[in-house]
Amino acid sequence: MTDSTKPVQDVVVVGAGFAGMYMLYRLRSAGFSTIVFEAGSGVGGTWYWNRYPGARCDVESLEYSYSFSEELQQEWEWTERYPAQPEILRYANHVADRFELRKDIHFETRVVAASFDERSSRWLVRTEPGGELWARFLVMATGCLSSANTPTIDGMDGFVGEIAHTGRWPRDGIDFCGKRVGVVGTGSSGVQAIPVIAEQAAELVVFQRTPNYSIPAQNGPLDLELEREVKAHYPEFRAANRRMHGALGSRFRYGQTSALAASDEEVQRDLDERWQIGGFAFIAGYNDFLRSREANAKAAEFVRRRIREIVRDPAVAELLCPKQVIGCKRLCLDTHYFETFNRPNVRLVDVSEHPIERLTSRGLVTGGREYELDVIVFATGFDAMTGSLTRIDIRGRGGIRLRDEWSGGPRTYLGLGVVGFPNLFTITGPGSPSVLANMIVAIEQHVDWITDCLVYLRRGGYASIEATVEAQDAWVEHVNAIADTTLYPTCNSWYLGANVPGKPRVFMPLIGFPPYVEKCN
Ligand code: N01
């Protein structure tokens, strides 16, 4: 029963990243009393925590930004083709100031539990530092990649040097000058950090378990002519991107034919041009790179050839050549990643056969050998898509726990709602395009949907909303059926939860933004 001594809000939003900020803006404009809780001391979410050297968005600046305010998108000036973390964080702060969002955000306040009271149809939300309040609706804007995954390794407490995770980077940074540094992990974070750390450190040892495909970002100062052109037609540009499979990249050509129908020379020419252009469109020249192993092999072999051309030591080049299907783990974009392995101060250590055994006070042991280090950087990723939700003790009808309900993998309707958890919304939750789309576009679509839904409930005088079992079951089946038409499920990616020991292997995001939007309408 609702305790009348505790405050009641219309909505509590968890997280003040790009999702939480826009959710607050929309709810406030629609007249809902709203409080946002944020564990960090500032806005920005993923861009607040991921301050590692080289951190940069892989989506172009002109696209990785809010579209809801014409004034905002006209006045903000990006400096590079892809925005670096400090610039994105400045942008997030600018948005918070411009729309006066901070007054409803409680910083350094972590939501640790939320339970649904069936009699009042309200959520009791508990925070640390200690506090409780009631909310009619609870919106999780906790991000898809925000629960850091640090491996448990014997001896971690005894290492006398510094340890950092890329996703929880110290605010004051780390001075690598003159130091012996180890980086564990070669996903997007490692691929971005390694070239920058290599320039500063005395020695850098990269511990690689799986080599990754990486395409040159071809980053540089923002093309002012392009900026003028985009700003002159921003709404049309945004609309064109929303029609794209991944809600981005409309200014590039996306091929509609099979790579198997083209000659090898044609395919190579196309890949070569796209390698020069840089970015994710590399793999978009043909429509079956992620559907046919034979087609995929053409793009994969192209990248392996480039690696062998770039890396001078043939043994190192071979170690860097990925063997899995290209694109089924998230494609990386880089600035001089493979070139970095030509530096005399950089060494690559393969830990695929001999996992990291332990840390000692002086360093890291693998393959029976100790590597002495002053700093160890874990670029080991995240408990993606579910971790930031299941680490909160969320209890729905009859006290059921989200963590238990999802013990066999996440189950949602539209990635927005969960059976047994009325009045709970998950922005870019599992089962929605989220990480397979431009995140900001996916966020805006979800936030708009949730706002419309709450306005509808208010207008109709409804106290609660919940997905039905049938709708959720059908949705989970739909997400899996789409994934099974592609090569995505064929390798050990975080999309499948395969990076976290013991996590059920379930393909979590929905492939394809435009058909998803249609289903939501
Ligand atoms: O994490 P990852 P990430 N011993 O999971 C290795 C987004 N992002 O932080 O592949 C040794 O991709 C692991 O090896 P393996 C983007 O969506 C975006 O790099 O599991 N190694 C892998 O090499 C991205 O995909 C941007 O065999 C271990 C690495 O650590 C997502 O975040 C920038 C290990 C983890 O790679 C996650 O990227 C950065 C162990 N015990 C991130 N455990 C931009 O937009 C794990 N690994 C730019």
Coordinates of C-alpha atoms and ligand atoms in Angstrom, one line a residue:
M1 CA 0.0 0.0 0.0
T2 CA 1.3 3.5 -0.8
D3 CA 2.9 5.1 2.2
S4 CA 1.4 8.7 2.2
T5 CA 4.5 10.1 3.9
K6 CA 6.7 9.4 0.8
P7 CA 6.6 11.7 -2.2
V8 CA 4.8 10.5 -5.4
Q9 CA 6.0 11.4 -8.8
D10 CA 4.3 10.7 -12.1
V11 CA 7.5 9.3 -13.5
V12 CA 10.9 8.3 -12.2
V13 CA 13.6 8.0 -14.9
V14 CA 16.8 6.1 -14.2
G15 CA 19.8 7.5 -15.9
A16 CA 20.8 10.9 -17.3
G17 CA 22.5 9.8 -20.5
F18 CA 21.0 10.7 -23.9
A19 CA 17.9 8.6 -23.2
G20 CA 17.2 10.0 -19.8
M21 CA 17.8 13.6 -20.8
Y22 CA 15.4 13.5 -23.7
M23 CA 12.9 11.5 -21.7
L24 CA 12.9 14.2 -19.1
Y25 CA 12.5 16.9 -21.7
R26 CA 9.5 15.2 -23.3
L27 CA 7.8 14.3 -20.0
R28 CA 8.2 17.8 -18.6
S29 CA 6.8 19.3 -21.8
A30 CA 3.8 16.9 -21.6
G31 CA 3.1 18.0 -18.0
F32 CA 4.2 15.0 -16.0
S33 CA 6.1 15.5 -12.8
T34 CA 9.4 13.7 -13.3
I35 CA 12.6 13.0 -11.4
V36 CA 15.7 11.6 -12.9
F37 CA 18.3 9.6 -10.8
E38 CA 21.8 9.4 -12.1
A39 CA 24.7 7.5 -10.5
G40 CA 27.4 9.8 -12.0
S41 CA 28.0 13.4 -11.0
G42 CA 27.1 14.7 -14.5
V43 CA 25.0 14.0 -17.6
G44 CA 26.1 12.1 -20.6
G45 CA 25.8 8.4 -19.6
T46 CA 28.1 6.3 -21.6
W47 CA 30.1 9.4 -22.6
Y48 CA 30.4 10.4 -19.0
W49 CA 32.0 7.0 -18.0
N50 CA 34.0 6.1 -21.1
R51 CA 36.7 8.7 -20.9
Y52 CA 39.5 6.4 -22.0
P53 CA 42.1 7.9 -24.4
G54 CA 40.9 7.7 -28.0
A55 CA 37.2 7.3 -27.1
R56 CA 35.2 8.5 -30.0
C57 CA 31.8 7.7 -31.5
D58 CA 31.7 5.5 -34.6
V59 CA 28.6 7.3 -35.9
E60 CA 29.2 10.6 -37.6
S61 CA 28.7 13.8 -35.7
L62 CA 26.0 15.2 -38.0
E63 CA 24.0 12.0 -37.3
Y64 CA 24.9 11.2 -33.6
S65 CA 23.0 14.1 -32.2
Y66 CA 19.4 14.9 -31.2
S67 CA 16.9 15.8 -33.9
F68 CA 14.1 17.0 -31.7
S69 CA 15.1 20.7 -31.7
E70 CA 15.8 22.5 -34.9
E71 CA 17.5 25.3 -33.0
L72 CA 19.8 22.9 -31.2
Q73 CA 20.8 21.1 -34.4
Q74 CA 21.5 24.4 -36.1
E75 CA 23.4 26.1 -33.3
W76 CA 25.7 23.2 -32.3
E77 CA 29.0 23.0 -34.2
W78 CA 30.9 19.7 -34.4
T79 CA 34.6 19.9 -35.2
E80 CA 35.3 16.4 -36.6
R81 CA 33.7 13.8 -38.8
Y82 CA 33.3 11.5 -35.8
P83 CA 33.0 13.2 -32.4
A84 CA 35.5 12.5 -29.7
Q85 CA 34.3 11.8 -26.2
P86 CA 35.1 15.2 -24.7
E87 CA 33.1 16.9 -27.5
I88 CA 30.1 14.6 -27.0
L89 CA 30.2 15.3 -23.3
R90 CA 30.3 19.0 -23.9
Y91 CA 27.3 18.6 -26.2
A92 CA 25.4 16.6 -23.5
N93 CA 26.1 19.4 -21.0
H94 CA 25.0 22.0 -23.5
V95 CA 21.7 20.2 -24.0
A96 CA 21.3 19.9 -20.2
D97 CA 21.9 23.7 -19.8
R98 CA 19.9 24.8 -22.8
F99 CA 16.8 22.9 -21.7
E100 CA 17.3 23.5 -18.0
L101 CA 17.3 19.8 -17.3
R102 CA 19.6 19.7 -14.3
K103 CA 17.0 21.0 -11.8
D104 CA 15.1 17.6 -12.1
I105 CA 18.2 15.4 -12.1
H106 CA 19.5 14.0 -8.8
F107 CA 23.2 13.3 -9.4
E108 CA 25.4 10.8 -7.5
T109 CA 22.2 8.9 -6.7
R110 CA 22.0 5.3 -7.7
V111 CA 18.7 3.4 -8.0
V112 CA 19.3 0.1 -6.3
A113 CA 15.7 -1.3 -6.1
A114 CA 12.2 -0.8 -7.4
S115 CA 9.1 -2.8 -6.5
F116 CA 5.6 -2.6 -8.0
D117 CA 2.7 -2.2 -5.6
E118 CA -0.3 -3.8 -7.2
R119 CA -2.9 -2.1 -5.0
S120 CA -1.8 1.4 -5.9
S121 CA -0.3 0.6 -9.3
R122 CA 2.8 2.4 -8.3
W123 CA 6.5 1.7 -8.1
L124 CA 8.4 2.2 -4.9
V125 CA 11.9 3.3 -5.9
R126 CA 14.9 3.0 -3.5
T127 CA 18.1 4.9 -4.1
E128 CA 21.5 5.1 -2.6
P129 CA 22.3 7.3 -0.7
G130 CA 19.2 6.2 1.1
G131 CA 15.8 7.5 -0.1
E132 CA 12.5 6.1 -1.2
L133 CA 9.8 7.6 -3.4
W134 CA 6.7 6.5 -5.3
A135 CA 6.3 6.8 -9.0
R136 CA 3.3 5.9 -11.2
F137 CA 5.7 5.0 -14.0
L138 CA 9.3 3.9 -14.0
V139 CA 11.4 4.4 -17.1
M140 CA 14.8 2.7 -17.3
A141 CA 17.2 4.9 -19.3
T142 CA 20.1 2.8 -18.1
G143 CA 21.9 2.3 -21.4
C144 CA 22.8 -0.8 -23.3
L145 CA 26.5 -0.8 -22.6
S146 CA 26.9 0.6 -19.1
S147 CA 27.5 -2.4 -16.8
A148 CA 31.3 -2.9 -17.1
N149 CA 32.5 -6.5 -17.5
T150 CA 35.8 -6.9 -15.7
P151 CA 37.0 -10.5 -15.7
T152 CA 37.7 -12.1 -12.3
I153 CA 41.3 -13.0 -12.3
D154 CA 43.3 -14.4 -9.4
G155 CA 45.7 -12.0 -7.7
M156 CA 43.9 -8.7 -8.8
D157 CA 44.0 -7.3 -5.3
G158 CA 47.8 -7.9 -5.1
F159 CA 48.8 -6.0 -8.2
V160 CA 50.7 -2.9 -7.0
G161 CA 50.2 -0.9 -10.2
E162 CA 47.1 0.8 -11.5
I163 CA 44.1 -1.1 -12.9
A164 CA 41.4 0.6 -15.0
H165 CA 38.4 -0.4 -17.1
T166 CA 37.7 1.6 -20.2
G167 CA 34.0 1.9 -19.3
R168 CA 34.8 3.3 -15.8
W169 CA 37.7 5.5 -16.7
P170 CA 39.1 7.7 -13.8
R171 CA 38.0 11.3 -14.2
D172 CA 41.6 12.6 -13.8
G173 CA 42.9 10.3 -16.5
I174 CA 46.0 8.1 -16.3
D175 CA 49.5 9.3 -17.1
F176 CA 51.0 6.6 -19.3
C177 CA 54.3 8.4 -19.9
G178 CA 57.3 6.2 -19.3
K179 CA 55.1 3.4 -18.1
R180 CA 54.8 -0.3 -19.0
V181 CA 51.1 -0.7 -19.9
G182 CA 49.0 -3.8 -20.6
V183 CA 45.7 -3.7 -22.5
V184 CA 43.4 -6.7 -22.2
G185 CA 40.7 -6.7 -25.0
T186 CA 40.6 -5.8 -28.6
G187 CA 37.0 -4.8 -29.2
S188 CA 35.9 -1.2 -30.2
S189 CA 37.3 0.3 -26.9
G190 CA 40.7 -1.5 -27.1
V191 CA 41.0 -0.7 -30.8
Q192 CA 40.5 3.0 -30.1
A193 CA 42.6 3.2 -27.0
I194 CA 45.6 1.1 -28.1
P195 CA 47.0 3.5 -30.7
V196 CA 46.8 6.5 -28.3
I197 CA 48.3 4.7 -25.3
A198 CA 51.1 3.3 -27.6
E199 CA 52.1 6.9 -28.4
Q200 CA 52.4 7.7 -24.7
A201 CA 53.6 4.6 -23.0
A202 CA 57.2 3.3 -22.8
E203 CA 56.0 -0.2 -23.5
L204 CA 52.6 -1.5 -24.5
V205 CA 51.6 -5.2 -24.4
V206 CA 48.2 -6.0 -26.0
F207 CA 46.6 -9.2 -24.7
Q208 CA 44.3 -10.4 -27.5
R209 CA 41.8 -13.3 -27.2
T210 CA 40.0 -12.7 -30.5
P211 CA 41.3 -10.5 -33.3
N212 CA 38.6 -8.1 -34.7
Y213 CA 37.8 -6.7 -38.0
S214 CA 38.5 -3.0 -38.1
I215 CA 37.9 -0.4 -40.8
P216 CA 39.7 2.9 -41.0
A217 CA 37.4 5.6 -39.7
Q218 CA 39.1 8.1 -42.0
N219 CA 38.3 10.7 -39.3
G220 CA 39.3 14.3 -39.9
P221 CA 38.0 17.9 -39.5
L222 CA 34.3 18.1 -40.3
D223 CA 33.7 18.9 -44.0
L224 CA 32.2 22.4 -43.7
E225 CA 30.5 22.1 -47.1
L226 CA 28.8 18.9 -45.9
E227 CA 27.8 20.6 -42.7
R228 CA 26.3 23.5 -44.6
E229 CA 24.4 21.1 -46.9
V230 CA 23.1 19.0 -44.0
K231 CA 22.1 22.0 -41.9
A232 CA 20.2 23.5 -44.9
H233 CA 18.0 20.4 -45.0
Y234 CA 18.4 18.8 -41.5
P235 CA 14.8 17.5 -41.2
E236 CA 15.0 15.7 -44.6
F237 CA 18.5 14.4 -43.7
R238 CA 17.2 13.0 -40.4
A239 CA 14.2 11.4 -42.1
A240 CA 16.4 9.8 -44.7
N241 CA 18.5 8.3 -42.0
R242 CA 15.5 7.0 -40.2
R243 CA 14.6 5.1 -43.3
M244 CA 18.0 3.3 -43.3
H245 CA 18.4 -0.2 -41.9
G246 CA 20.6 1.0 -39.1
A247 CA 19.1 4.5 -38.9
L248 CA 22.3 6.0 -40.2
G249 CA 24.4 6.5 -43.3
S250 CA 21.9 7.8 -45.8
R251 CA 24.5 9.7 -47.7
F252 CA 26.3 6.5 -48.7
R253 CA 25.1 4.0 -51.3
Y254 CA 23.7 0.8 -49.8
G255 CA 23.8 -2.0 -52.4
Q256 CA 20.7 -4.0 -53.1
T257 CA 22.3 -6.9 -55.0
S258 CA 24.2 -10.0 -54.0
A259 CA 28.0 -9.9 -53.8
L260 CA 27.8 -13.4 -55.4
A261 CA 26.2 -11.9 -58.5
A262 CA 29.2 -9.6 -59.0
S263 CA 32.7 -10.5 -60.2
D264 CA 35.5 -10.7 -57.6
E265 CA 37.1 -7.6 -59.3
E266 CA 33.9 -5.6 -58.9
V267 CA 33.5 -6.5 -55.2
Q268 CA 37.2 -5.7 -54.5
R269 CA 36.8 -2.4 -56.3
D270 CA 33.7 -1.5 -54.2
L271 CA 35.4 -2.6 -50.9
D272 CA 38.5 -0.6 -51.9
E273 CA 36.5 2.6 -52.4
R274 CA 34.7 2.1 -49.2
W275 CA 37.9 1.4 -47.3
Q276 CA 39.1 4.8 -48.5
I277 CA 35.8 6.5 -47.5
G278 CA 35.9 4.8 -44.1
G279 CA 33.1 3.8 -41.7
F280 CA 30.4 1.2 -41.4
A281 CA 29.3 1.7 -45.0
F282 CA 32.3 -0.5 -45.8
I283 CA 30.1 -3.6 -45.5
A284 CA 27.0 -2.1 -47.2
G285 CA 27.9 -2.4 -50.8
Y286 CA 26.0 -5.7 -51.2
N287 CA 22.9 -7.0 -49.5
D288 CA 24.2 -10.4 -48.5
F289 CA 27.5 -9.8 -46.6
L290 CA 25.6 -10.7 -43.4
R291 CA 23.4 -13.4 -44.9
S292 CA 25.7 -15.6 -47.0
R293 CA 29.0 -17.0 -45.7
E294 CA 30.3 -17.1 -49.3
A295 CA 29.6 -13.4 -49.8
N296 CA 30.9 -12.6 -46.3
A297 CA 34.2 -14.3 -47.1
K298 CA 34.9 -11.8 -49.9
A299 CA 34.8 -8.9 -47.4
A300 CA 36.6 -10.8 -44.7
E301 CA 39.4 -11.7 -47.0
F302 CA 39.7 -8.1 -48.2
V303 CA 40.3 -6.9 -44.6
R304 CA 42.8 -9.7 -43.9
R305 CA 44.8 -8.7 -47.0
R306 CA 44.9 -5.1 -45.8
I307 CA 46.1 -6.2 -42.4
R308 CA 48.9 -8.3 -44.0
E309 CA 49.8 -5.2 -46.1
I310 CA 49.9 -2.9 -43.1
V311 CA 51.6 -5.0 -40.5
R312 CA 55.3 -5.6 -41.3
D313 CA 55.9 -8.7 -39.1
P314 CA 54.1 -11.5 -40.9
A315 CA 53.6 -13.5 -37.6
V316 CA 52.0 -10.5 -35.9
A317 CA 49.9 -9.8 -39.0
E318 CA 48.6 -13.4 -38.9
L319 CA 47.7 -13.1 -35.3
L320 CA 45.8 -9.9 -36.0
C321 CA 43.8 -11.5 -38.8
P322 CA 40.2 -12.4 -37.6
K323 CA 38.9 -15.8 -38.7
Q324 CA 35.1 -15.3 -37.8
V325 CA 32.5 -13.9 -40.1
I326 CA 33.0 -10.2 -40.6
G327 CA 30.3 -8.1 -39.0
C328 CA 28.8 -10.6 -36.6
K329 CA 30.9 -9.1 -33.8
R330 CA 30.5 -5.4 -33.9
L331 CA 32.7 -4.0 -36.6
C332 CA 35.4 -1.7 -35.2
L333 CA 36.4 1.7 -36.7
D334 CA 40.0 2.8 -36.0
T335 CA 42.6 5.4 -36.5
H336 CA 46.0 3.6 -37.2
Y337 CA 45.1 0.5 -35.2
F338 CA 46.9 -2.1 -37.2
E339 CA 49.8 0.4 -37.9
T340 CA 50.4 0.6 -34.1
F341 CA 51.7 -3.0 -34.2
N342 CA 54.7 -1.8 -36.3
R343 CA 55.9 0.4 -33.4
P344 CA 59.0 -0.9 -31.5
N345 CA 57.3 -0.3 -28.1
V346 CA 54.2 -2.5 -28.9
R347 CA 53.9 -6.2 -28.4
L348 CA 51.0 -8.5 -29.2
V349 CA 50.3 -11.5 -27.0
D350 CA 47.8 -14.1 -28.0
V351 CA 45.8 -15.3 -25.0
S352 CA 43.3 -17.4 -27.0
E353 CA 45.1 -20.7 -26.2
H354 CA 46.6 -19.6 -22.8
P355 CA 44.1 -17.5 -21.0
I356 CA 45.3 -14.9 -18.4
E357 CA 46.3 -17.1 -15.4
R358 CA 46.7 -14.5 -12.7
L359 CA 48.0 -11.2 -11.7
T360 CA 51.1 -10.9 -9.5
S361 CA 52.2 -7.9 -7.6
R362 CA 54.3 -7.0 -10.6
G363 CA 52.2 -7.8 -13.6
L364 CA 50.2 -10.4 -15.5
V365 CA 50.9 -14.1 -16.2
T366 CA 49.8 -15.9 -19.3
G367 CA 51.3 -19.0 -21.0
G368 CA 53.5 -19.5 -18.0
R369 CA 55.2 -16.1 -18.5
E370 CA 55.0 -13.0 -16.4
Y371 CA 54.7 -9.6 -18.1
E372 CA 55.8 -6.8 -15.8
L373 CA 53.5 -3.9 -16.0
D374 CA 52.8 -0.5 -14.3
V375 CA 49.2 -0.2 -15.6
I376 CA 46.6 -2.7 -16.7
V377 CA 43.7 -1.5 -18.8
F378 CA 40.7 -3.8 -19.1
A379 CA 39.0 -3.0 -22.4
T380 CA 36.8 -6.1 -21.7
G381 CA 33.4 -4.7 -22.5
F382 CA 30.1 -4.8 -20.8
D383 CA 27.3 -7.1 -19.5
A384 CA 25.5 -5.7 -22.5
M385 CA 21.8 -4.8 -22.8
T386 CA 20.6 -6.6 -19.6
G387 CA 23.3 -6.0 -17.1
S388 CA 22.3 -2.4 -16.2
L389 CA 18.7 -3.6 -15.6
T390 CA 19.3 -6.9 -13.8
R391 CA 21.8 -5.4 -11.3
I392 CA 18.9 -3.3 -9.9
D393 CA 16.6 -5.3 -7.7
I394 CA 13.4 -4.8 -9.9
R395 CA 10.4 -6.7 -8.6
G396 CA 7.1 -6.7 -10.4
R397 CA 3.7 -8.4 -9.8
G398 CA 3.7 -10.8 -6.8
G399 CA 7.3 -9.8 -6.1
I400 CA 8.8 -11.6 -9.2
R401 CA 12.3 -10.4 -9.9
L402 CA 13.4 -9.2 -13.3
R403 CA 16.7 -10.9 -12.8
D404 CA 14.9 -14.3 -12.3
E405 CA 12.5 -13.7 -15.1
W406 CA 15.4 -13.2 -17.5
S407 CA 17.6 -16.0 -16.2
G408 CA 17.2 -17.8 -19.5
G409 CA 17.7 -14.6 -21.5
P410 CA 15.7 -11.3 -21.7
R411 CA 12.0 -11.4 -22.8
T412 CA 10.3 -8.2 -23.7
Y413 CA 7.5 -6.8 -25.9
L414 CA 9.0 -4.4 -28.4
G415 CA 12.0 -4.0 -26.1
L416 CA 9.8 -1.6 -24.3
G417 CA 7.8 -3.5 -21.7
V418 CA 8.0 -6.8 -19.8
V419 CA 5.2 -9.1 -18.7
G420 CA 4.7 -9.0 -14.9
F421 CA 6.2 -5.5 -14.7
P422 CA 3.4 -3.1 -15.3
N423 CA 4.1 0.6 -15.9
L424 CA 7.8 -0.1 -16.4
F425 CA 9.4 1.0 -19.7
T426 CA 12.9 0.2 -21.0
I427 CA 14.4 2.6 -23.4
T428 CA 16.3 0.7 -26.1
G429 CA 15.7 -2.5 -24.2
P430 CA 16.6 -6.0 -25.4
G431 CA 14.3 -6.9 -28.3
S432 CA 14.6 -3.4 -29.9
P433 CA 17.0 -2.2 -32.6
S434 CA 19.1 -0.3 -30.0
V435 CA 22.7 -1.2 -30.5
L436 CA 22.2 -2.2 -34.1
A437 CA 21.0 1.3 -34.9
N438 CA 22.2 4.8 -34.4
M439 CA 21.5 4.9 -30.7
I440 CA 20.3 8.5 -30.6
V441 CA 17.7 7.8 -33.3
A442 CA 16.6 4.7 -31.5
I443 CA 16.4 6.6 -28.2
E444 CA 14.3 9.4 -29.7
Q445 CA 11.9 6.9 -31.2
H446 CA 11.4 5.1 -27.9
V447 CA 11.1 8.2 -25.8
D448 CA 8.5 9.6 -28.2
W449 CA 6.6 6.3 -28.1
I450 CA 6.6 6.2 -24.2
T451 CA 5.5 9.8 -24.0
D452 CA 2.6 9.2 -26.4
C453 CA 1.7 6.1 -24.4
L454 CA 1.6 8.0 -21.1
V455 CA -0.4 10.8 -22.6
Y456 CA -2.9 8.2 -23.9
L457 CA -3.2 6.6 -20.5
R458 CA -3.7 9.9 -18.8
R459 CA -6.4 10.9 -21.3
G460 CA -8.2 7.6 -20.8
G461 CA -7.9 7.6 -17.1
Y462 CA -6.0 4.3 -17.1
A463 CA -3.8 3.4 -14.1
S464 CA -1.5 0.9 -15.6
I465 CA -0.3 -0.8 -18.8
E466 CA 1.4 -4.1 -19.3
A467 CA 2.3 -6.4 -22.2
T468 CA 0.4 -9.6 -22.6
V469 CA 2.1 -13.0 -22.5
E470 CA 1.0 -13.8 -26.0
A471 CA 2.4 -10.5 -27.4
Q472 CA 5.7 -10.9 -25.6
D473 CA 6.1 -14.6 -26.7
A474 CA 5.4 -13.6 -30.3
W475 CA 7.8 -10.7 -30.1
V476 CA 10.7 -12.8 -28.7
E477 CA 10.0 -15.4 -31.5
H478 CA 10.1 -12.6 -34.1
V479 CA 13.4 -11.2 -32.8
N480 CA 15.0 -14.7 -33.0
A481 CA 13.5 -15.5 -36.4
I482 CA 15.0 -12.3 -37.9
A483 CA 18.4 -13.0 -36.3
D484 CA 18.3 -16.5 -37.7
T485 CA 18.1 -15.3 -41.2
T486 CA 21.5 -13.6 -40.8
L487 CA 25.0 -14.7 -39.8
Y488 CA 24.9 -12.6 -36.6
P489 CA 24.3 -15.6 -34.3
T490 CA 27.4 -17.4 -35.6
C491 CA 30.1 -16.0 -33.4
N492 CA 30.7 -15.2 -29.8
S493 CA 29.6 -11.6 -29.6
W494 CA 28.2 -9.5 -26.8
Y495 CA 25.0 -9.3 -28.9
L496 CA 24.5 -12.9 -27.8
G497 CA 25.8 -12.4 -24.2
A498 CA 28.7 -14.7 -25.1
N499 CA 31.3 -12.4 -23.5
V500 CA 30.0 -12.8 -20.0
P501 CA 30.7 -16.2 -18.4
G502 CA 27.4 -18.0 -17.6
K503 CA 25.1 -15.5 -19.4
P504 CA 22.5 -17.3 -21.5
R505 CA 23.2 -17.3 -25.2
V506 CA 20.3 -15.3 -26.7
F507 CA 20.5 -12.8 -29.6
M508 CA 19.3 -9.6 -27.8
P509 CA 18.8 -6.7 -30.3
L510 CA 16.3 -6.7 -33.1
I511 CA 17.8 -6.3 -36.6
G512 CA 16.3 -3.5 -38.7
F513 CA 15.1 -0.1 -37.6
P514 CA 12.4 0.9 -40.2
P515 CA 10.3 -2.3 -39.9
Y516 CA 10.6 -2.0 -36.1
V517 CA 9.2 1.5 -36.2
E518 CA 6.3 0.2 -38.4
K519 CA 5.5 -2.4 -35.8
C520 CA 5.5 0.2 -33.0
N521 CA 2.9 2.4 -34.9
Ligands
N01_1 O1 33.9 -4.5 -25.6 P1 33.8 -5.8 -26.4 P2 34.2 -3.0 -26.0 N1 40.6 -12.3 -21.3 O2 33.0 -6.7 -25.7 C1 38.1 -9.3 -24.6 C2 30.4 0.0 -28.0 N2 31.5 1.0 -28.2 O3 34.2 -2.1 -24.8 O4 36.3 -11.2 -28.3 C3 41.0 -11.7 -22.5 O5 33.5 -5.5 -27.8 C4 37.2 -9.7 -25.7 O6 37.7 -10.9 -26.3 P3 36.6 -11.9 -27.0 C5 30.3 -0.8 -29.3 O7 29.0 -1.1 -29.6 C6 31.3 1.9 -29.1 O8 35.4 -2.9 -26.8 O9 35.4 -12.1 -26.1 N3 40.2 -11.0 -23.2 C7 37.2 -8.5 -26.6 O10 38.3 -8.5 -27.4 C8 31.1 -2.0 -28.9 O11 30.9 -3.2 -29.6 C9 32.3 2.8 -29.3 O12 37.3 -13.2 -27.2 C10 39.0 -10.7 -22.8 C11 37.3 -7.4 -25.6 O13 37.8 -7.9 -24.4 C12 30.7 -2.1 -27.4 O14 30.6 -0.8 -27.0 C13 33.5 2.7 -28.6 C14 38.5 -11.2 -21.6 C15 35.9 -6.8 -25.3 O15 35.3 -6.3 -26.4 C16 31.7 -2.9 -26.6 O16 33.0 -2.6 -26.9 C17 33.6 1.7 -27.7 C18 39.3 -12.1 -20.9 N4 38.9 -12.6 -19.7 C19 32.6 0.9 -27.5 N5 37.2 -10.8 -21.5 C20 32.1 3.8 -30.4 O17 31.1 4.1 -30.9 C21 36.9 -10.0 -22.5 N6 38.0 -10.0 -23.3 C22 33.3 4.3 -30.8

